[in-house]
Coordinates of C-alpha atoms in Angstrom, one line a residue:
Chain A
X1 CA 0.0 -0.1 0.0
X2 CA 1.2 3.6 -0.6
X3 CA 2.3 5.0 2.5
X4 CA 4.3 7.8 4.4
X5 CA 7.3 6.6 6.0
X6 CA 9.8 8.4 8.6
X7 CA 13.3 7.6 9.7
X8 CA 14.6 7.4 12.3
X9 CA 11.6 6.4 14.5
X10 CA 13.4 7.2 17.6
X11 CA 16.4 9.4 18.1
X12 CA 18.3 10.5 21.2
X13 CA 20.9 13.2 20.7
X14 CA 22.9 15.9 22.7
X15 CA 22.4 19.7 22.8
X16 CA 24.2 21.4 20.1
X17 CA 24.1 18.5 17.6
X18 CA 22.9 18.7 13.9
X19 CA 19.9 16.3 13.4
X20 CA 18.1 15.2 10.2
X21 CA 14.8 13.6 10.2
X22 CA 13.6 12.1 6.8
X23 CA 10.2 11.6 5.4
X24 CA 9.4 9.6 2.1
X25 CA 6.1 8.9 0.6
X26 CA 4.9 6.6 -2.2
X27 CA 1.3 8.0 -2.5
X28 CA 2.5 10.2 -5.4
X29 CA 1.3 13.5 -3.5
X30 CA 2.8 16.9 -4.3
X31 CA 2.4 18.5 -0.9
X32 CA 4.3 17.6 2.2
X33 CA 4.4 19.0 5.8
X34 CA 6.4 18.8 9.0
X35 CA 4.6 19.1 12.3
X36 CA 5.7 18.6 15.9
X37 CA 3.5 17.3 18.6
X38 CA 3.9 18.2 22.2
X39 CA 1.7 16.9 25.1
X40 CA -1.4 19.4 25.5
X41 CA -0.3 21.5 22.7
X42 CA -1.6 19.5 19.6
X43 CA 0.1 19.4 16.2
X44 CA 1.9 22.5 15.3
X45 CA 3.1 23.3 11.7
X46 CA 6.8 23.7 11.3
X47 CA 7.4 23.9 7.5
X48 CA 5.5 22.9 4.4
X49 CA 6.1 22.5 0.6
X50 CA 3.5 22.3 -2.1
X51 CA 6.1 21.4 -4.8
X52 CA 9.6 20.6 -5.2
X53 CA 10.7 24.2 -5.6
X54 CA 8.3 25.5 -3.0
X55 CA 9.1 25.9 0.8
X56 CA 7.2 27.8 3.2
X57 CA 7.6 28.6 6.9
X58 CA 4.8 27.3 9.1
X59 CA 4.0 28.8 12.6
X60 CA 7.1 27.5 14.6
X61 CA 10.1 27.2 12.0
X62 CA 12.7 29.1 14.3
X63 CA 15.6 26.6 14.8
X64 CA 14.6 24.2 11.9
X65 CA 15.4 24.1 8.2
X66 CA 13.9 21.8 5.5
X67 CA 15.0 20.3 2.1
X68 CA 12.6 19.0 -0.6
X69 CA 14.9 16.7 -2.3
X70 CA 12.5 15.2 -4.7
X71 CA 8.6 15.0 -4.9
X72 CA 8.7 12.0 -2.7
X73 CA 11.2 13.1 0.0
X74 CA 11.1 16.0 2.5
X75 CA 13.7 16.2 5.1
X76 CA 13.7 18.3 8.5
X77 CA 16.9 19.5 10.1
X78 CA 17.7 20.8 13.4
X79 CA 20.8 22.9 13.0
X80 CA 21.7 23.0 16.6
X81 CA 19.4 20.9 18.8
X82 CA 18.2 22.2 22.1
X83 CA 16.3 20.4 24.9
X84 CA 12.9 22.2 24.2
X85 CA 13.0 20.6 20.7
X86 CA 12.2 17.4 22.3
X87 CA 9.0 16.3 20.7
X88 CA 7.2 14.0 18.5
X89 CA 7.7 14.9 14.9
X90 CA 5.2 14.0 12.0
X91 CA 5.4 14.3 8.3
X92 CA 2.3 14.5 6.4
X93 CA 1.3 14.6 2.7
X94 CA -1.6 15.8 0.7
X95 CA -2.6 15.7 -3.0
X96 CA -3.7 18.8 -4.7
X97 CA -4.6 17.0 -7.8
X98 CA -7.1 14.9 -6.2
X99 CA -9.3 18.0 -4.9
X100 CA -9.1 16.5 -1.5
X101 CA -7.2 18.4 1.3
X102 CA -6.9 15.2 3.4
X103 CA -3.6 15.0 5.0
X104 CA -2.0 11.5 5.5
X105 CA 0.5 11.3 8.4
X106 CA 3.7 9.3 8.6
X107 CA 4.2 7.1 11.8
X108 CA 6.3 9.9 13.7
X109 CA 9.8 10.4 14.9
X110 CA 10.4 10.6 18.8
X111 CA 13.3 12.8 19.2
X112 CA 14.9 13.7 22.6
X113 CA 17.5 16.1 23.1
X114 CA 19.6 15.9 26.2
Chain B
X1 CA -3.9 33.7 11.1
X2 CA -6.4 30.9 12.1
X3 CA -6.8 30.0 15.7
X4 CA -8.6 26.8 16.7
X5 CA -9.9 26.2 20.3
X6 CA -10.9 22.7 21.3
X7 CA -12.9 21.6 24.4
X8 CA -12.9 19.7 26.6
X9 CA -9.2 18.6 26.9
X10 CA -10.3 15.4 28.5
X11 CA -13.6 13.5 28.4
X12 CA -14.6 10.4 30.3
X13 CA -17.7 8.4 29.3
X14 CA -19.2 4.9 29.9
X15 CA -19.5 2.5 27.1
X16 CA -22.6 3.1 25.2
X17 CA -22.9 6.8 26.1
X18 CA -22.5 9.6 23.5
X19 CA -19.5 11.9 23.5
X20 CA -19.4 15.4 22.1
X21 CA -16.1 17.4 21.4
X22 CA -16.4 21.1 20.4
X23 CA -14.1 23.4 18.5
X24 CA -14.1 26.9 17.5
X25 CA -12.2 28.9 14.8
X26 CA -11.4 32.5 14.0
X27 CA -10.9 32.7 10.4
X28 CA -14.1 33.3 8.7
X29 CA -12.6 32.3 5.3
X30 CA -11.9 28.7 6.5
X31 CA -14.1 26.2 4.7
X32 CA -12.6 22.8 5.5
X33 CA -12.8 21.1 9.1
X34 CA -11.3 17.6 9.5
X35 CA -11.2 15.4 12.7
X36 CA -8.4 13.2 13.4
X37 CA -8.0 10.3 15.7
X38 CA -4.8 9.4 17.1
X39 CA -4.5 6.2 19.0
X40 CA -1.8 5.7 21.7
X41 CA 1.6 5.5 19.8
X42 CA 0.0 5.7 16.5
X43 CA -0.2 8.3 13.7
X44 CA -3.3 10.6 13.5
X45 CA -5.8 9.4 11.0
X46 CA -8.7 11.2 9.4
X47 CA -12.0 10.0 10.5
X48 CA -14.5 12.4 9.3
X49 CA -14.4 15.9 7.5
X50 CA -16.9 18.6 6.6
X51 CA -16.8 21.4 4.2
X52 CA -18.6 24.7 4.6
X53 CA -21.3 24.1 2.2
X54 CA -22.7 21.4 4.5
X55 CA -24.2 21.7 8.0
X56 CA -23.9 18.1 9.1
X57 CA -22.2 14.9 8.1
X58 CA -22.7 11.4 9.4
X59 CA -20.6 8.3 9.2
X60 CA -22.2 5.3 11.1
X61 CA -21.6 6.2 14.8
X62 CA -19.7 9.5 14.1
X63 CA -21.3 12.9 12.9
X64 CA -19.7 16.2 12.5
X65 CA -21.9 19.4 12.7
X66 CA -20.8 22.9 11.6
X67 CA -22.3 26.4 12.4
X68 CA -20.6 28.9 10.2
X69 CA -22.4 31.9 11.7
X70 CA -21.0 31.1 15.2
X71 CA -17.7 29.7 13.7
X72 CA -17.8 26.5 15.6
X73 CA -18.0 22.7 14.8
X74 CA -18.5 19.6 16.8
X75 CA -17.9 15.9 16.6
X76 CA -20.4 13.6 18.1
X77 CA -19.9 9.9 18.8
X78 CA -22.8 7.6 19.7
X79 CA -22.8 4.4 21.4
X80 CA -19.2 4.8 22.4
X81 CA -17.0 1.6 22.6
X82 CA -13.7 1.0 24.4
X83 CA -11.9 1.2 21.1
X84 CA -13.1 4.8 20.5
X85 CA -10.5 5.7 23.5
X86 CA -8.0 7.8 21.8
X87 CA -7.0 11.6 21.4
X88 CA -9.2 13.5 18.9
X89 CA -8.0 16.7 17.0
X90 CA -10.0 19.2 15.1
X91 CA -8.5 21.3 12.5
X92 CA -9.4 24.2 10.0
X93 CA -7.8 25.3 6.9
X94 CA -6.1 28.6 6.8
X95 CA -7.9 30.9 4.4
X96 CA -10.4 29.6 1.7
X97 CA -8.2 27.4 -0.3
X98 CA -7.3 24.0 0.8
X99 CA -3.8 25.0 2.1
X100 CA -2.5 24.3 5.5
X101 CA -4.4 23.1 8.4
X102 CA -4.4 24.7 12.2
X103 CA -5.1 22.1 14.7
X104 CA -6.9 22.2 18.1
X105 CA -5.0 21.0 21.1
X106 CA -6.7 17.8 21.3
X107 CA -9.2 15.9 23.4
X108 CA -8.3 12.7 25.2
X109 CA -11.4 10.4 25.1
X110 CA -11.7 7.8 27.7
X111 CA -14.3 5.2 27.2
X112 CA -14.7 2.8 30.3
X113 CA -16.4 -0.6 29.9

């Protein structure tokens, strides 16, 4: 089945380290998103991309950067990780061409910054 | 930008009871309102959505209602079952296009047998 995958699923790192989280999808969707989830705060949008050449900041982009390497791949980087970036990170996709705005989520990456 | 408020943050019901979760939004241009269910340790999954040209939508035991004038929408689950226990998120799109979503903070629903 077409799916959204994320690697790694779990990561523990230290303050100041550079970290990359990767997202791949086989759904053929053009739009991709990165969210972080914190207890009691819901899902907050970090960055999104509507096309390979399109990158947009979300509501909490400070301290993060992204790269859209191909239609199927969207990576999130933490340039210098800090403890308050400890969270569950989700990638999501949607398909403009289908006319449906439904977003499909990956399984998540649990990141711990010590 | 869009602001989505969700209540309650936790909801405990007995099996067979109904559960109602309410959300309000701020952007009058929003026209798409999905609900996602997230089981423990799993990814959020769409369970139902509604667009602004419809006031109510049902799918078996779940229904969503929308009041555009008051800018609020609600999720209704009837005949709750233990497997309905999860965190539920409402969301609204930003602006009139199907662009990005702003999510509420979530409601943890606990259904006791």
